Short mmCIF file of C-alpha atoms in Angstrom, two decimals:
data_model
loop_
_atom_site.label_atom_id
_atom_site.label_comp_id
_atom_site.label_asym_id
_atom_site.label_seq_id
_atom_site.Cartn_x
_atom_site.Cartn_y
_atom_site.Cartn_z
CA MET X 1 108.21 79.63 64.61
CA SER X 2 112.00 79.49 64.12
CA THR X 3 114.02 78.42 61.52
CA ALA X 4 117.59 76.07 62.32
CA GLY X 5 120.13 77.61 63.44
CA SER X 6 118.16 81.33 64.58
CA VAL X 7 118.83 82.47 67.65
CA PRO X 8 115.18 82.69 69.21
CA PRO X 9 113.84 86.30 70.49
CA LYS X 10 115.72 87.92 73.94
CA PRO X 11 111.99 87.96 76.75
CA LEU X 12 110.47 91.24 76.27
CA ALA X 13 111.10 92.84 79.16
CA GLU X 14 115.12 92.40 78.73
CA ARG X 15 114.57 93.26 75.35
CA LEU X 16 113.25 96.76 76.46
CA VAL X 17 116.18 96.75 78.92
CA LEU X 18 118.67 96.34 76.55
CA GLU X 19 117.47 99.23 74.64
CA ALA X 20 117.09 101.68 77.36
CA VAL X 21 120.66 100.91 78.35
CA GLU X 22 122.21 101.57 74.41
CA ILE X 23 120.12 104.59 74.82
CA VAL X 24 121.65 106.07 77.87
CA ARG X 25 124.98 104.41 77.27
CA THR X 26 125.33 106.96 74.83
CA SER X 27 123.58 110.30 76.10
CA GLY X 28 122.62 109.95 79.56
CA PRO X 29 119.78 108.66 81.44
CA ASP X 30 117.81 112.00 80.86
CA SER X 31 117.57 111.04 77.86
CA LEU X 32 115.50 107.10 78.04
CA SER X 33 112.29 107.30 77.27
CA LEU X 34 109.94 104.85 76.74
CA ARG X 35 108.32 105.45 73.67
CA GLU X 36 111.69 105.26 72.44
CA VAL X 37 112.58 102.20 73.86
CA GLN X 38 109.52 100.65 72.23
CA ARG X 39 110.11 101.88 68.58
CA ARG X 40 113.47 100.27 68.62
CA ALA X 41 112.00 97.18 70.53
CA GLY X 42 109.80 97.48 67.22
CA VAL X 43 106.67 96.70 70.19
CA SER X 44 102.99 97.96 70.64
CA PRO X 45 102.84 100.55 74.15
CA ALA X 46 100.36 98.03 75.54
CA ALA X 47 103.04 95.22 75.73
CA ALA X 48 105.81 97.38 77.05
CA TYR X 49 103.72 98.65 79.74
CA ARG X 50 103.05 94.92 80.37
CA HIS X 51 106.44 95.34 82.11
CA PHE X 52 107.39 98.40 83.30
CA ARG X 53 104.70 100.82 84.22
CA ASP X 54 106.02 104.09 83.57
CA ARG X 55 109.74 105.45 82.33
CA ALA X 56 111.01 104.65 86.22
CA ALA X 57 110.34 101.84 86.78
CA LEU X 58 112.77 101.10 83.13
CA LEU X 59 114.90 103.53 84.52
CA LEU X 60 115.30 101.23 87.79
CA ALA X 61 115.91 98.51 85.36
CA VAL X 62 118.25 100.10 83.94
CA ALA X 63 120.37 101.39 86.71
CA GLN X 64 120.15 97.39 87.50
CA LYS X 65 121.65 96.12 84.78
CA SER X 66 124.13 98.74 84.57
CA ALA X 67 125.47 98.10 88.00
CA GLY X 68 125.32 94.17 86.40
CA LEU X 69 128.01 95.73 84.51
CA LEU X 70 129.60 97.71 87.18
CA ALA X 71 129.94 94.54 88.88
CA ASP X 72 131.70 93.11 85.71
CA HIS X 73 133.99 95.69 84.72
CA ILE X 74 135.14 95.35 88.78
CA ALA X 75 135.23 91.73 88.29
CA ALA X 76 137.57 91.77 85.93
CA ALA X 77 139.97 94.08 86.28
CA ILE X 78 140.12 91.73 90.10
CA ALA X 79 140.69 88.53 87.54
CA VAL X 80 143.81 90.11 86.06
CA VAL X 81 145.73 90.20 89.57
CA PRO X 82 146.96 86.02 90.11
CA ALA X 83 144.54 85.56 93.35
CA SER X 84 147.96 83.89 94.78
CA GLY X 85 150.50 85.48 96.35
CA ALA X 86 152.58 86.75 98.78
CA GLY X 87 149.06 86.74 101.01
CA ALA X 88 148.52 90.76 102.25
CA VAL X 89 150.19 91.74 98.67
CA THR X 90 148.62 90.19 96.79
CA ALA X 91 145.53 90.64 98.03
CA ARG X 92 146.20 94.58 98.22
CA ALA X 93 147.36 94.61 95.04
CA ARG X 94 143.33 93.31 94.01
CA LEU X 95 141.54 95.38 96.00
CA LEU X 96 143.80 98.32 94.09
CA ALA X 97 142.68 96.18 91.09
CA GLY X 98 139.27 96.64 91.73
CA CYS X 99 139.26 100.71 92.70
CA GLU X 100 141.12 101.06 89.15
CA GLY X 101 138.42 98.79 87.25
CA TYR X 102 135.26 101.06 89.53
CA ILE X 103 136.99 104.11 88.33
CA ALA X 104 137.61 103.05 84.80
CA PHE X 105 133.93 102.55 84.07
CA ALA X 106 132.60 105.64 85.23
CA VAL X 107 134.81 107.80 83.49
CA GLU X 108 134.29 105.06 79.83
CA ASN X 109 130.71 104.91 80.11
CA PRO X 110 129.16 108.07 82.39
CA GLY X 111 125.41 107.82 80.98
CA LEU X 112 125.07 103.88 82.58
CA TYR X 113 127.42 105.20 85.64
CA ARG X 114 125.09 108.01 87.06
CA ALA X 115 121.95 105.90 86.12
CA ILE X 116 123.05 103.47 89.05
CA PHE X 117 122.13 107.12 91.28
CA PHE X 118 119.17 107.56 89.59
CA SER X 119 117.58 105.00 91.28
CA ASP X 120 117.42 104.98 95.45
CA GLU X 121 118.80 102.67 96.06
CA GLN X 122 119.79 101.90 99.95
CA ILE X 123 122.39 100.03 101.67
CA GLU X 124 120.36 96.85 101.53
CA ASP X 125 120.04 96.56 97.74
CA LEU X 126 123.85 97.14 97.48
CA VAL X 127 124.32 94.18 100.06
CA ALA X 128 121.67 91.48 98.61
CA PRO X 129 121.62 93.09 94.61
CA SER X 130 119.25 91.95 92.00
CA GLU X 131 119.87 89.81 89.29
CA TRP X 132 120.36 92.15 86.58
CA ALA X 133 123.21 93.85 89.10
CA ARG X 134 124.61 91.22 89.68
CA ASN X 135 124.94 90.33 86.28
CA SER X 136 127.78 87.16 85.00
CA ALA X 137 129.81 88.79 87.61
CA GLY X 138 127.58 86.81 90.67
CA ASP X 139 127.38 89.16 92.95
CA GLY X 140 127.07 93.44 92.84
CA GLY X 141 130.06 95.23 92.31
CA TYR X 142 129.68 96.57 96.39
CA ASN X 143 130.15 93.43 97.35
CA LEU X 144 133.41 92.63 95.51
CA LEU X 145 134.99 95.66 96.65
CA VAL X 146 133.80 94.07 100.22
CA ALA X 147 135.51 91.40 99.34
CA ALA X 148 138.25 91.78 98.21
CA VAL X 149 138.96 94.82 101.97
CA GLN X 150 137.83 91.74 103.85
CA ASP X 151 141.07 89.43 102.07
CA VAL X 152 143.17 92.54 102.23
CA VAL X 153 142.73 92.56 106.42
CA ILE X 154 142.08 89.06 107.15
CA SER X 155 145.64 88.29 104.85
CA THR X 156 147.52 91.42 106.95
CA ASN X 157 145.79 90.15 111.22
CA GLY X 158 143.46 87.36 110.22
CA SER X 159 140.98 89.17 111.90
CA GLN X 160 137.51 90.75 110.00
CA PRO X 161 137.12 94.66 108.95
CA ASP X 162 134.33 96.29 110.65
CA ASP X 163 131.47 96.88 108.19
CA TRP X 164 131.59 100.42 107.60
CA ASP X 165 135.26 100.01 106.01
CA PRO X 166 134.55 99.03 102.56
CA LEU X 167 132.62 102.27 102.57
CA VAL X 168 135.60 104.50 102.60
CA ILE X 169 136.78 102.43 99.86
CA TRP X 170 133.28 102.22 97.59
CA SER X 171 133.66 106.58 98.73
CA ALA X 172 137.51 107.12 96.85
CA CYS X 173 136.54 105.18 94.01
CA HIS X 174 133.20 106.93 93.51
CA GLY X 175 134.36 110.65 94.58
CA LEU X 176 137.34 110.08 92.17
CA ALA X 177 134.95 109.13 89.59
CA MET X 178 132.32 112.18 89.85
CA LEU X 179 135.36 114.91 89.96
CA ARG X 180 136.63 113.00 86.59
CA LEU X 181 133.07 113.60 85.50
CA ASP X 182 131.75 116.98 86.57
CA ALA X 183 134.26 119.08 89.02
CA ALA X 184 138.03 120.31 90.22
CA LEU X 185 139.43 116.60 87.84
CA ARG X 186 137.27 116.76 84.77
CA SER X 187 139.91 119.72 82.83
CA LEU X 188 143.08 117.34 83.55
CA SER X 189 145.30 115.18 80.80
CA ASN X 190 144.53 111.26 80.67
CA GLU X 191 147.94 111.30 82.07
CA GLY X 192 147.30 114.08 84.90
CA PHE X 193 144.03 111.63 86.28
CA ILE X 194 145.85 108.74 85.98
CA GLN X 195 148.56 110.70 88.08
CA ALA X 196 145.60 111.38 90.69
CA ARG X 197 143.74 108.62 91.07
CA ASP X 198 147.03 106.22 91.73
CA ARG X 199 148.20 108.53 94.37
CA VAL X 200 144.32 108.95 96.01
CA LEU X 201 143.92 105.49 95.47
CA THR X 202 146.80 104.04 96.80
CA THR X 203 147.02 106.04 99.87
CA ILE X 204 143.68 105.19 100.70
CA THR X 205 144.15 101.18 99.60
CA MET X 206 147.70 100.65 101.89
CA ALA X 207 146.11 102.40 104.92
CA VAL X 208 143.60 98.92 104.74
CA PRO X 209 143.09 97.75 107.57
CA LEU X 210 141.69 100.80 108.94
CA THR X 211 142.10 102.52 112.39
CA THR X 212 139.52 101.38 114.25
CA VAL X 213 137.73 104.73 115.64
CA PRO X 214 136.39 104.17 119.57
CA GLU X 215 133.19 104.50 120.25
CA ARG X 216 132.46 107.42 122.29
#
């Protein structure tokens, strides 16, 4: 029985995931060990296996939790821009802020960001995320970008975007993040990367609404 004023222990599954998230945050998804998570949580293997049958199952939960943290980051960035304002101008500023929040999370949390893409996530999982992937934002990161794109299109011409239009925005965010983490933009100074990021994101977000490609 807990004493007055003490914090009751979190459910075991959540404790295991939170320990795993901290390992991945520090050392990346390759470093995740079910045995180390069990040790940190102070539980027996039998207790842990009741919730996660193997490392892959735990890594999937970490990916979902990391996606939820990404969604929180996007939501917080969008919230900085007041919702009231000059219609399309404000909507576009909120979309740009969401994209910047996405990339900031990836660059500041490379282990967690990589963990998201260790899972075999499908488009259905993006639009109907798990509870962990929604986290406190209340929705998945992809859906937050979808909503931001919709606001731009509706406030610009009153129509609805094509279902795949947000994929263009997501591709730009993910591409910039991976170029910064693993490829050509890795060697840039922070100032240089911000200039490159701003150039790409301003160009992409200013292009919304996207020109419809005629069906062949």
